[in-house]
PDB file of C-alpha atoms in Angstrom:
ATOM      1  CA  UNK N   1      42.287 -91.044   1.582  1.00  0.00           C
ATOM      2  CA  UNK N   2      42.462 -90.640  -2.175  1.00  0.00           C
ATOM      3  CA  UNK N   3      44.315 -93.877  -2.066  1.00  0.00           C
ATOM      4  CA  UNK N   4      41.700 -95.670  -0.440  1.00  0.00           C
ATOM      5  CA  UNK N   5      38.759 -94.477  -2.215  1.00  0.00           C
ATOM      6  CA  UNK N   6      40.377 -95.206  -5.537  1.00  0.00           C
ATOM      7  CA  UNK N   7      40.708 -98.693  -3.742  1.00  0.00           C
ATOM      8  CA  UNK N   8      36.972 -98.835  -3.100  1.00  0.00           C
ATOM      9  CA  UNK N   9      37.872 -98.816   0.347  1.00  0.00           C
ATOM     10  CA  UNK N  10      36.452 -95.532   1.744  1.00  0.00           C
ATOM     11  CA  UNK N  11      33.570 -93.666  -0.036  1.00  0.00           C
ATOM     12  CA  UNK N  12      32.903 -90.318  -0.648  1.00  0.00           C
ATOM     13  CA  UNK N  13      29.507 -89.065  -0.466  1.00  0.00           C
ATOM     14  CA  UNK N  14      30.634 -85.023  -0.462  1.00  0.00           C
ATOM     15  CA  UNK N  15      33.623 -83.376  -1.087  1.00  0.00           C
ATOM     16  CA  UNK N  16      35.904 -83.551   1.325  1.00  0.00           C
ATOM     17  CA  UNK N  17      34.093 -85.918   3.333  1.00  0.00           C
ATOM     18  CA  UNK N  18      34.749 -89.793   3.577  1.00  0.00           C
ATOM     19  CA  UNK N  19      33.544 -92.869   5.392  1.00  0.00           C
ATOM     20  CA  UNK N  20      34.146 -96.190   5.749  1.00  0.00           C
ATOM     21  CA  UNK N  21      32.185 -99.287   3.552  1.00  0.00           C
ATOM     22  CA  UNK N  22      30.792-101.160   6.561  1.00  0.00           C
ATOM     23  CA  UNK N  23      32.591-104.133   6.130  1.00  0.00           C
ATOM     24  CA  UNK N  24      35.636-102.231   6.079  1.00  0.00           C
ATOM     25  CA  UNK N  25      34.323-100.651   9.245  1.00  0.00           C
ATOM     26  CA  UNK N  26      33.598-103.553  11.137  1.00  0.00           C
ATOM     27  CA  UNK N  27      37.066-105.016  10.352  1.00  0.00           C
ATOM     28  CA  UNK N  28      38.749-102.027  11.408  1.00  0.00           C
ATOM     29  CA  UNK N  29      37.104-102.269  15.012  1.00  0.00           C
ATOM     30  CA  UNK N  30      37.834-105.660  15.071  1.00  0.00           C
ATOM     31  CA  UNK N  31      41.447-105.073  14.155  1.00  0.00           C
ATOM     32  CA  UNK N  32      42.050-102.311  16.786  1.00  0.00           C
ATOM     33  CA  UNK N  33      40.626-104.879  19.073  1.00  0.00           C
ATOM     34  CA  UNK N  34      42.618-107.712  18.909  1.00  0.00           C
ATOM     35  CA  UNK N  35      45.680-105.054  17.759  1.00  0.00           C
ATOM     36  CA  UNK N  36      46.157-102.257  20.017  1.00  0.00           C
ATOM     37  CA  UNK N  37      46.692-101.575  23.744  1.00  0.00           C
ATOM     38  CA  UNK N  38      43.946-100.212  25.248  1.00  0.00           C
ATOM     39  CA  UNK N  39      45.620 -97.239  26.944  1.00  0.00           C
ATOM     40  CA  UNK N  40      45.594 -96.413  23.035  1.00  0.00           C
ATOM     41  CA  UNK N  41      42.540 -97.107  21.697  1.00  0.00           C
ATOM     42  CA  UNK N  42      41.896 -94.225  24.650  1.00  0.00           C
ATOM     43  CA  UNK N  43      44.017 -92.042  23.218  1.00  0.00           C
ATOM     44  CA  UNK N  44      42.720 -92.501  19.977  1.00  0.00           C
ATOM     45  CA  UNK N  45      38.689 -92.108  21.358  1.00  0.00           C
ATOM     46  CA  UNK N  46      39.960 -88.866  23.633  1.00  0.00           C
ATOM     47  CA  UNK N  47      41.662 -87.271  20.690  1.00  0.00           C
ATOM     48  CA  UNK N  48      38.393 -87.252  18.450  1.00  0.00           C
ATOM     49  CA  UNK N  49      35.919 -86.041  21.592  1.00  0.00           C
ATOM     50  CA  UNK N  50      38.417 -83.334  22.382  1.00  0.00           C
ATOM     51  CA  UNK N  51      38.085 -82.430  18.609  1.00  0.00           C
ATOM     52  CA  UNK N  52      34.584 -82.495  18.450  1.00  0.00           C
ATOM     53  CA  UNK N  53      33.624 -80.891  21.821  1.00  0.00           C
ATOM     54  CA  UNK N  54      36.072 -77.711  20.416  1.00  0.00           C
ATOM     55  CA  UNK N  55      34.248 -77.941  17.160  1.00  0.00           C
ATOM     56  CA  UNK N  56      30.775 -77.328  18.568  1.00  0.00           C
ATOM     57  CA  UNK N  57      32.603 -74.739  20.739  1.00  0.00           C
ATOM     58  CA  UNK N  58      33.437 -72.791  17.799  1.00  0.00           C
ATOM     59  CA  UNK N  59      30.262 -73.505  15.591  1.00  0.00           C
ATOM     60  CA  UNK N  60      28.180 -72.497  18.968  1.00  0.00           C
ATOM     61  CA  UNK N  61      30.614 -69.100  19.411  1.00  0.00           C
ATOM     62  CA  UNK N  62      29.460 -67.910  15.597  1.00  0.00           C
ATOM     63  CA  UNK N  63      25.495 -68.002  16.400  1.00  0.00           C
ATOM     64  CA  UNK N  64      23.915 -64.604  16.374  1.00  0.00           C
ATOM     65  CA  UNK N  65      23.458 -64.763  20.085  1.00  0.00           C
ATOM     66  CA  UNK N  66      27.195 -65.116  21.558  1.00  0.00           C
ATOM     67  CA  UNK N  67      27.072 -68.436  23.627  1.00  0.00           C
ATOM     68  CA  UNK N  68      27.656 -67.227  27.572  1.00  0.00           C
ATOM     69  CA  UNK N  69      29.394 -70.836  27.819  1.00  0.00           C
ATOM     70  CA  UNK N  70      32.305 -71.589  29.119  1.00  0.00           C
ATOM     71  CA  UNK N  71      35.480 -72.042  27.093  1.00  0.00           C
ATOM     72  CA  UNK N  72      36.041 -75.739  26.955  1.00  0.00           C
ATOM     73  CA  UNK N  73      38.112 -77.275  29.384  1.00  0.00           C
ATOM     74  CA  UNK N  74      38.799 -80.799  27.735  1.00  0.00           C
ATOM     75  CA  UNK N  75      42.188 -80.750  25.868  1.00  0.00           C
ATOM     76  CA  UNK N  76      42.510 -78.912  22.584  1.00  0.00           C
ATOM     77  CA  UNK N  77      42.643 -81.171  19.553  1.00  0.00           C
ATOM     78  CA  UNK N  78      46.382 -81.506  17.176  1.00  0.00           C
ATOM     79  CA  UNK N  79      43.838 -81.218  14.464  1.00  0.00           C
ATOM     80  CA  UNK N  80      42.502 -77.557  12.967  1.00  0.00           C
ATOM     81  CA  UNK N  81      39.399 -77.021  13.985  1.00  0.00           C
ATOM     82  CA  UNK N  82      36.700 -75.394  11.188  1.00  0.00           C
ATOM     83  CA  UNK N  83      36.432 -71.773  10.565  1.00  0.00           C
ATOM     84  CA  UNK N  84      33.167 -70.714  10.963  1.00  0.00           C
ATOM     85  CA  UNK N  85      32.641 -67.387   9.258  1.00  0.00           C
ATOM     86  CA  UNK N  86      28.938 -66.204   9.730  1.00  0.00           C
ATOM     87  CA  UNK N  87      25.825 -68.265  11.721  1.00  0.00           C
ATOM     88  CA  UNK N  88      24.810 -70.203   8.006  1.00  0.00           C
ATOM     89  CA  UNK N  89      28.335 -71.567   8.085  1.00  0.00           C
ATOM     90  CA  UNK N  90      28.000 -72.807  11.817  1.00  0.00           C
ATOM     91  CA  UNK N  91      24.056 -74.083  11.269  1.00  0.00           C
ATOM     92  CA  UNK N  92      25.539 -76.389   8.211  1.00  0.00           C
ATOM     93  CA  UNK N  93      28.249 -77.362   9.588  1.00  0.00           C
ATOM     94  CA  UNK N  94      26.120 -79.035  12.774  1.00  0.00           C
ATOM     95  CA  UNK N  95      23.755 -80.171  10.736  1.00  0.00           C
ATOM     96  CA  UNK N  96      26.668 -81.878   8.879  1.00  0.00           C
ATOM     97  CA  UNK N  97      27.996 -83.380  11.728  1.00  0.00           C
ATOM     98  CA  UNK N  98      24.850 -84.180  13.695  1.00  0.00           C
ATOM     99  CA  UNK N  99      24.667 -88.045  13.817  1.00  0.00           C
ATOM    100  CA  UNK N 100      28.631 -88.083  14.407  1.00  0.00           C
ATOM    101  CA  UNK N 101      28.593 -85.449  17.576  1.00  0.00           C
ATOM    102  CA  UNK N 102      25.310 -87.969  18.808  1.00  0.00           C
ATOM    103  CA  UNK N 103      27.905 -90.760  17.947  1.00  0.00           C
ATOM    104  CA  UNK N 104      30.527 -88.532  20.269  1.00  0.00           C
ATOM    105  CA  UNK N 105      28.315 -88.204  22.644  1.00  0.00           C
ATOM    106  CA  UNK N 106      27.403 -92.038  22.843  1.00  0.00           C
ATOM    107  CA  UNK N 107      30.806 -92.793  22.408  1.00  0.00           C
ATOM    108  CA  UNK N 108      32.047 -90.285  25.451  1.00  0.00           C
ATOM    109  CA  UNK N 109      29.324 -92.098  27.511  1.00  0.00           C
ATOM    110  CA  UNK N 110      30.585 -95.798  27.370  1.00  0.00           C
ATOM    111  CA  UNK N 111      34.483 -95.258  27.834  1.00  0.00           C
ATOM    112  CA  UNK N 112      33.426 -92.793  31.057  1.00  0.00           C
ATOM    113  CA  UNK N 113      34.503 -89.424  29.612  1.00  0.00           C
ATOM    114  CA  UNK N 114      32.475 -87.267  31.737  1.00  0.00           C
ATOM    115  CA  UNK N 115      34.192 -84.208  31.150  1.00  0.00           C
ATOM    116  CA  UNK N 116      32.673 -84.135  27.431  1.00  0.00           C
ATOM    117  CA  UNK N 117      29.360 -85.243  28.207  1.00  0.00           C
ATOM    118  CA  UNK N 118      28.892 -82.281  30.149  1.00  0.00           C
ATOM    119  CA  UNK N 119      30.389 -79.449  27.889  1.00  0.00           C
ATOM    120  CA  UNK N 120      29.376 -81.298  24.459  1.00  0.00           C
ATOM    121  CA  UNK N 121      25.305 -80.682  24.626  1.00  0.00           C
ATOM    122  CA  UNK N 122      26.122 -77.318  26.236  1.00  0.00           C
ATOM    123  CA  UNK N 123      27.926 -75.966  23.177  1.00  0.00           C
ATOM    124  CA  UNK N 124      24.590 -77.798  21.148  1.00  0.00           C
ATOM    125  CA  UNK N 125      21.764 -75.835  22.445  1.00  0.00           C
ATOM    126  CA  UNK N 126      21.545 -72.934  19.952  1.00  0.00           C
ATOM    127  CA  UNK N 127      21.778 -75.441  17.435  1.00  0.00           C
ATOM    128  CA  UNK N 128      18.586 -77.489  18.994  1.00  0.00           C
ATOM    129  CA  UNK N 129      16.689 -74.700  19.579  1.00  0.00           C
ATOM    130  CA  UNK N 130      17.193 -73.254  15.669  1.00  0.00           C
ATOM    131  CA  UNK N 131      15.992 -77.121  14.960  1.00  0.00           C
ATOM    132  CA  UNK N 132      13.469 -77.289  17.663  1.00  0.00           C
ATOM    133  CA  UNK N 133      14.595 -80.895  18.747  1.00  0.00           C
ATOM    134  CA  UNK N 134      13.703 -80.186  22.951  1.00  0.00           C
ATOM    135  CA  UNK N 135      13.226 -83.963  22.977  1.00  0.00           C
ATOM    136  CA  UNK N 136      16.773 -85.023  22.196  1.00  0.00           C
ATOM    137  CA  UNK N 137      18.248 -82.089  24.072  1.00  0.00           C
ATOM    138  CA  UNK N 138      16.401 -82.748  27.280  1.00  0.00           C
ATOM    139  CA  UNK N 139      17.740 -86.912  27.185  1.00  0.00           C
ATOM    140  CA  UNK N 140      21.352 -84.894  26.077  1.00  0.00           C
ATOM    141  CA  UNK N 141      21.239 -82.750  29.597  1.00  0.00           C
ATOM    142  CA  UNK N 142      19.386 -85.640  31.532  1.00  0.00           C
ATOM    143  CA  UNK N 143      22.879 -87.657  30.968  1.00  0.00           C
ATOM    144  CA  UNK N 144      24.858 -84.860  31.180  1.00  0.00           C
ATOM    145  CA  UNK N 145      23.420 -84.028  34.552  1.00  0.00           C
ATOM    146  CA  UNK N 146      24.650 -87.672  35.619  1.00  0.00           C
ATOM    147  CA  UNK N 147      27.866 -87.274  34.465  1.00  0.00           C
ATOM    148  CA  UNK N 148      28.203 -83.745  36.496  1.00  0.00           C
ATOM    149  CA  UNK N 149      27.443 -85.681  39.626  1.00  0.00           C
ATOM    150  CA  UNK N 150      30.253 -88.465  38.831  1.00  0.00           C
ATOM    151  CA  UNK N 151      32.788 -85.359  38.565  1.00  0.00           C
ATOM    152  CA  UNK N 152      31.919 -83.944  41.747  1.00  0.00           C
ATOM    153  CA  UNK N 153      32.384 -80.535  40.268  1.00  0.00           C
ATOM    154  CA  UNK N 154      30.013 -77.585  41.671  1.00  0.00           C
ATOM    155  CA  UNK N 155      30.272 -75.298  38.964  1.00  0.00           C
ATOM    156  CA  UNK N 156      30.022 -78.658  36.090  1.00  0.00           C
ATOM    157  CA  UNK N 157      27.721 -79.195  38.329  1.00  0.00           C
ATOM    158  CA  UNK N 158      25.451 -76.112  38.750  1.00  0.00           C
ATOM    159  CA  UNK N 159      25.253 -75.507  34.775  1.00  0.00           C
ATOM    160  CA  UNK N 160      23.789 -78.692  33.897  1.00  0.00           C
ATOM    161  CA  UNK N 161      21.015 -78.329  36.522  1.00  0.00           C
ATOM    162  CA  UNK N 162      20.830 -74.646  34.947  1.00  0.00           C
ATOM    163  CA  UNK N 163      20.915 -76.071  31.560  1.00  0.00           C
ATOM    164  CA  UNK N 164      18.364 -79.186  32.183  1.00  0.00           C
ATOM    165  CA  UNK N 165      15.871 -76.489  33.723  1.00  0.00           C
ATOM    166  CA  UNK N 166      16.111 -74.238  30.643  1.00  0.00           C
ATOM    167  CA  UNK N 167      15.666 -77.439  28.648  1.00  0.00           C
ATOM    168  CA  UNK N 168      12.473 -78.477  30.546  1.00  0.00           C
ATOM    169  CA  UNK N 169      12.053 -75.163  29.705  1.00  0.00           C
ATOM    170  CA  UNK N 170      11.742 -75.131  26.197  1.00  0.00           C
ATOM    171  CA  UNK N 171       9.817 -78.199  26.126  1.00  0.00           C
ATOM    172  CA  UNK N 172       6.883 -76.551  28.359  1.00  0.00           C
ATOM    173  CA  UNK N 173       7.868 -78.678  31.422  1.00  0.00           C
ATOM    174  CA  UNK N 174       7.724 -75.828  33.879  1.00  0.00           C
ATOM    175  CA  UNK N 175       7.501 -77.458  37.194  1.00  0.00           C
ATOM    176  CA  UNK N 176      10.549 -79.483  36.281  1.00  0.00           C
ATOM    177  CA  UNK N 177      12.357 -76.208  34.974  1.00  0.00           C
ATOM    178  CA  UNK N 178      11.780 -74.622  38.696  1.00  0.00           C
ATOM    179  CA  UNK N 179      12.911 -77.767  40.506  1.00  0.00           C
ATOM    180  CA  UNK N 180      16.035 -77.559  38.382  1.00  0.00           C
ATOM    181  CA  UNK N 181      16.415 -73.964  38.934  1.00  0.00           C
ATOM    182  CA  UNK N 182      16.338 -74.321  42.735  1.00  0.00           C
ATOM    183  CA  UNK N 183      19.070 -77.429  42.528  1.00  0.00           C
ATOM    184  CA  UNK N 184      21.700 -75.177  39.975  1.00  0.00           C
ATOM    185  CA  UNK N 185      21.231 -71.741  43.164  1.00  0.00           C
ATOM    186  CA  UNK N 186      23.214 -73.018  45.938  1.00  0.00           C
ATOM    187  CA  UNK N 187      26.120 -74.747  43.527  1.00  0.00           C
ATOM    188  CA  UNK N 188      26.525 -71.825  41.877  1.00  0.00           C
ATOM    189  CA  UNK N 189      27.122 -69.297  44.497  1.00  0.00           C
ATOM    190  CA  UNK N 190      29.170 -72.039  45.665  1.00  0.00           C
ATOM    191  CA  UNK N 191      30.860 -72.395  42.465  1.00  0.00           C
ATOM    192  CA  UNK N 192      31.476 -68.498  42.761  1.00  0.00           C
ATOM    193  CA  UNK N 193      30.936 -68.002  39.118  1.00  0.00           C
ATOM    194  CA  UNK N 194      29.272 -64.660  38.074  1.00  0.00           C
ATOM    195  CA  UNK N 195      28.480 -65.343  34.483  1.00  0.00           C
ATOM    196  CA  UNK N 196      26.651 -68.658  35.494  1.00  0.00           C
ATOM    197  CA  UNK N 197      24.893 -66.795  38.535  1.00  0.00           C
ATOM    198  CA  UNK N 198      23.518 -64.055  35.733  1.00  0.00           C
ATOM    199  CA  UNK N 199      22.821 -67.082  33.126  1.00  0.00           C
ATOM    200  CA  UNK N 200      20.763 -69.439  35.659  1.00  0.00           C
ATOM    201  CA  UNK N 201      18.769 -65.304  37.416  1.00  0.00           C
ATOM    202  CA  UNK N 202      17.956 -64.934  33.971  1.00  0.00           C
ATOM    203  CA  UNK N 203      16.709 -68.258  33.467  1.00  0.00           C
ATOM    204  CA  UNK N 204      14.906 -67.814  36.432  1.00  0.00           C
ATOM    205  CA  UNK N 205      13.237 -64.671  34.833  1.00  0.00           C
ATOM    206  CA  UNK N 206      12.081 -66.532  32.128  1.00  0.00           C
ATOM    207  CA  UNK N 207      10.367 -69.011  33.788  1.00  0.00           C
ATOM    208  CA  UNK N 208       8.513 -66.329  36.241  1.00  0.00           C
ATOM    209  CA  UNK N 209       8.064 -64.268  33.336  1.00  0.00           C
ATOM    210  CA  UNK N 210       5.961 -67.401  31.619  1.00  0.00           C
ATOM    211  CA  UNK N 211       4.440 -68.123  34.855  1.00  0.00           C
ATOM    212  CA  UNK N 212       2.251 -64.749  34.944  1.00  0.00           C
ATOM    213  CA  UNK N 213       3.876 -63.419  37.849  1.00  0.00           C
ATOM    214  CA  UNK N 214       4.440 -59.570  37.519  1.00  0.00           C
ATOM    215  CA  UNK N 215       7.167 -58.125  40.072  1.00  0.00           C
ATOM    216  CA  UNK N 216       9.492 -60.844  40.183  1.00  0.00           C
ATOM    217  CA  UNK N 217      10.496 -61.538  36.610  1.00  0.00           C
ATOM    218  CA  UNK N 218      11.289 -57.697  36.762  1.00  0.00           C
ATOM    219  CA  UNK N 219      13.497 -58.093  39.622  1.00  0.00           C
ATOM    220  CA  UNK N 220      15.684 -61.262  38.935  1.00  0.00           C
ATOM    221  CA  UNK N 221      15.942 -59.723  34.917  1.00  0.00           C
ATOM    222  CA  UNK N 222      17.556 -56.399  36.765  1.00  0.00           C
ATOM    223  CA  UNK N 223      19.980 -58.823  38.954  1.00  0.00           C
ATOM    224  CA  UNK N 224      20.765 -60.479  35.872  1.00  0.00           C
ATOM    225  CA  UNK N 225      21.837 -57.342  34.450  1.00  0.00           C
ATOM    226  CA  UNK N 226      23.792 -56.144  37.357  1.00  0.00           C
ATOM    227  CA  UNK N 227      25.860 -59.784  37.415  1.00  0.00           C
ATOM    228  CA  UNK N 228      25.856 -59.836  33.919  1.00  0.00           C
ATOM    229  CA  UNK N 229      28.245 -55.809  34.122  1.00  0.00           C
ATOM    230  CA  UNK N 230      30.202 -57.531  36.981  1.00  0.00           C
ATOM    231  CA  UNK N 231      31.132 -60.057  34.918  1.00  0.00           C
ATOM    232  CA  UNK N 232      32.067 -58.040  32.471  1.00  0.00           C
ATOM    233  CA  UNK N 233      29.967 -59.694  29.581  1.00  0.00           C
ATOM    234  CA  UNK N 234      28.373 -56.970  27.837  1.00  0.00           C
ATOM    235  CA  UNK N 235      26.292 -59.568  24.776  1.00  0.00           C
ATOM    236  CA  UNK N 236      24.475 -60.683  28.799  1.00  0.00           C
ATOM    237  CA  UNK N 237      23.335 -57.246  30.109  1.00  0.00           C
ATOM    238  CA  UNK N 238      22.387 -55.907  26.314  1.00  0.00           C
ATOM    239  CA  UNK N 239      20.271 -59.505  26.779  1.00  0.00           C
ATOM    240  CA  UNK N 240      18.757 -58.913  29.930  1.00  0.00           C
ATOM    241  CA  UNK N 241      17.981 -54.627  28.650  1.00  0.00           C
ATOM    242  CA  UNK N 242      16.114 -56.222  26.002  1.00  0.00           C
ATOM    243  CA  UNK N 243      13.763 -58.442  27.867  1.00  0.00           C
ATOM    244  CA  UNK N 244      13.767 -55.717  30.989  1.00  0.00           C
ATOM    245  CA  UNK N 245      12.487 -53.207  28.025  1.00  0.00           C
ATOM    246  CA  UNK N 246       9.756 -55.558  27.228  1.00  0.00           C
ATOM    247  CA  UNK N 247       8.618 -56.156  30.669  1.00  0.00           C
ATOM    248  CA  UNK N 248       8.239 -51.987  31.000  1.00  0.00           C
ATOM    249  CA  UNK N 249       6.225 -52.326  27.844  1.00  0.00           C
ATOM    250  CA  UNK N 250       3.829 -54.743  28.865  1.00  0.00           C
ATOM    251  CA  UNK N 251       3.052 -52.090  32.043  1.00  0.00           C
ATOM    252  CA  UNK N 252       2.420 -49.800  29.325  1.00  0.00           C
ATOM    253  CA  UNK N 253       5.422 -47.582  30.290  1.00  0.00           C
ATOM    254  CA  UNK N 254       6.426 -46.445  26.592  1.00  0.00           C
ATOM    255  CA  UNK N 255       8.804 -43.776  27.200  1.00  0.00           C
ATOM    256  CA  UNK N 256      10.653 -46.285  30.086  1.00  0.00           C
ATOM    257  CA  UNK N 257      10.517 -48.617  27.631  1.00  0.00           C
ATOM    258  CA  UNK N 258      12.197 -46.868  24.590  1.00  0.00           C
ATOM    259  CA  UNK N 259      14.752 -45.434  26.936  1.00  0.00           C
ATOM    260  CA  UNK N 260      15.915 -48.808  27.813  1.00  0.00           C
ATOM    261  CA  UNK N 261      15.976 -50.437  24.362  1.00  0.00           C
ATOM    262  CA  UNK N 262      17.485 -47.966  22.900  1.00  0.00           C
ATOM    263  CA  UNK N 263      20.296 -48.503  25.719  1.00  0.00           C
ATOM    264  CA  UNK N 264      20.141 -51.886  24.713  1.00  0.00           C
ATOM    265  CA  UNK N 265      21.068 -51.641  20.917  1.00  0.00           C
ATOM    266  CA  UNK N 266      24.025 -49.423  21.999  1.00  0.00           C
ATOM    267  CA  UNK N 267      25.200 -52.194  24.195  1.00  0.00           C
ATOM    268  CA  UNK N 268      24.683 -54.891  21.294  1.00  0.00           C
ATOM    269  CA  UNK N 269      26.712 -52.196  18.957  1.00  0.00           C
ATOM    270  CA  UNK N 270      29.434 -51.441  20.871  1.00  0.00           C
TER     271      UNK N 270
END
């Protein structure tokens, strides 16, 4: 790389960081065209979206909240993934990277690699909702969806209805969040997965919650919670305390209420 930028052939707009001039760029596509098998250019593509969908992974596992996803399952990358130390590392290291994991994504669409247009905006959505962009994310998750019916997958297939709704969501489409929500129930109790079944109840909760209704957000946070211990995921039912300790309070039950937040910040400590 030194070589090359010392050749004016690559620049260097940050340390450590390189890119192509874009006549040097369009020559190289044009030379791996009319060069290289394709059964290797798809190597080549499938080695940098298994890098970046592990990247995200990691950046998404070092937010405050610890991600409930699913460890990838596309191949892990030959090259070393970044260390991610604390949330500010993670946060600049996606906004680093943001145009190239669109690129990815883009990229992963037109060469059919379904697998990492489903699990590449999942590992994305604390970093959208830290930069408010519910526009992008809900186009991210309306493709991904697609993709999830292509697999054929019922769990793949469960989370991004569960993820679309919570991005519909976020962006104050709450009719479309419920019809999502009622697609992602029956694939996920077929899927069989208890973590996703707590994710998608809480979810639900949310929404009800936001609706006005009273009983029922109560209810499906407490089911959360149950799934959430089953599952052994402990960051999930400290979650779903909080947020059943702030329902209490609303009803003006104070003493109910410290009771279960304190239970709560044991959970998160622990």
């Amino acid at each position: 790389l030194e070589d090359l930028l010392d050749a004016h052939l690559v620049q260097q707009p940050a340390a450590g960081r390189y890119r192509l001039h874009d006549l040097v760029h369009q020559h190289a596509r044009r030379a791996t065209t009319e060069q290289d098998a394709p059964a290797e250019r798809d190597r080549a593509l499938t080695r940098v979206l298994d890098y970046y969908v592990h990247a995200a992974a990691a950046a998404d596992a070092a937010m405050p909240f610890l991600s409930l996803s699913r460890e990838a399952s596309v191949d892990r990358p030959s090259a070393e993934l970044p260390h991610f130390t604390d949330k500010l590392t993670a946060l600049i290291w996606f906004g680093t990277e943001y145009l190239n994991l669109l690129a990815a994504f883009e990229a992963a669409e037109e060469a059919g690699a379904d697998r990492h247009l489903c699990e590449l905006p999942r590992f994305m959505r604390a970093y959208f909702a830290r930069r408010c962009g519910t526009t992008m994310l809900n186009g991210l998750f309306e493709r991904s969806l697609a993709a999830a019916r292509r697999l054929g997958d019922p769990l793949q297939l469960a989370e991004a209805h569960s993820d679309l709704g919570f991005a519909r969501y976020n962006a104050g489409r709450m009719a479309e969040a419920g019809a999502a929500y009622e697609a992602a129930a029956p694939l996920v109790l077929q899927a069989g997965d208890i973590r996703a079944e707590a994710e998608l109840t809480m979810r639900r909760g949310y929404l009800r919650w936001d609706e006005g209704y009273v009983e029922e957000p109560l209810g499906l946070f407490r089911l959360a919670g149950k799934l959430y211990a089953d599952g052994d995921c402990p960051m999930g039912t400290a979650h779903e305390t909080a947020y059943e300790a702030w329902e209490i309070l609303r009803r003006g039950r104070c003493a109910e209420e410290a009771r279960r937040g304190r239970s709560a910040l044991e959970i998160s400590e622990g």
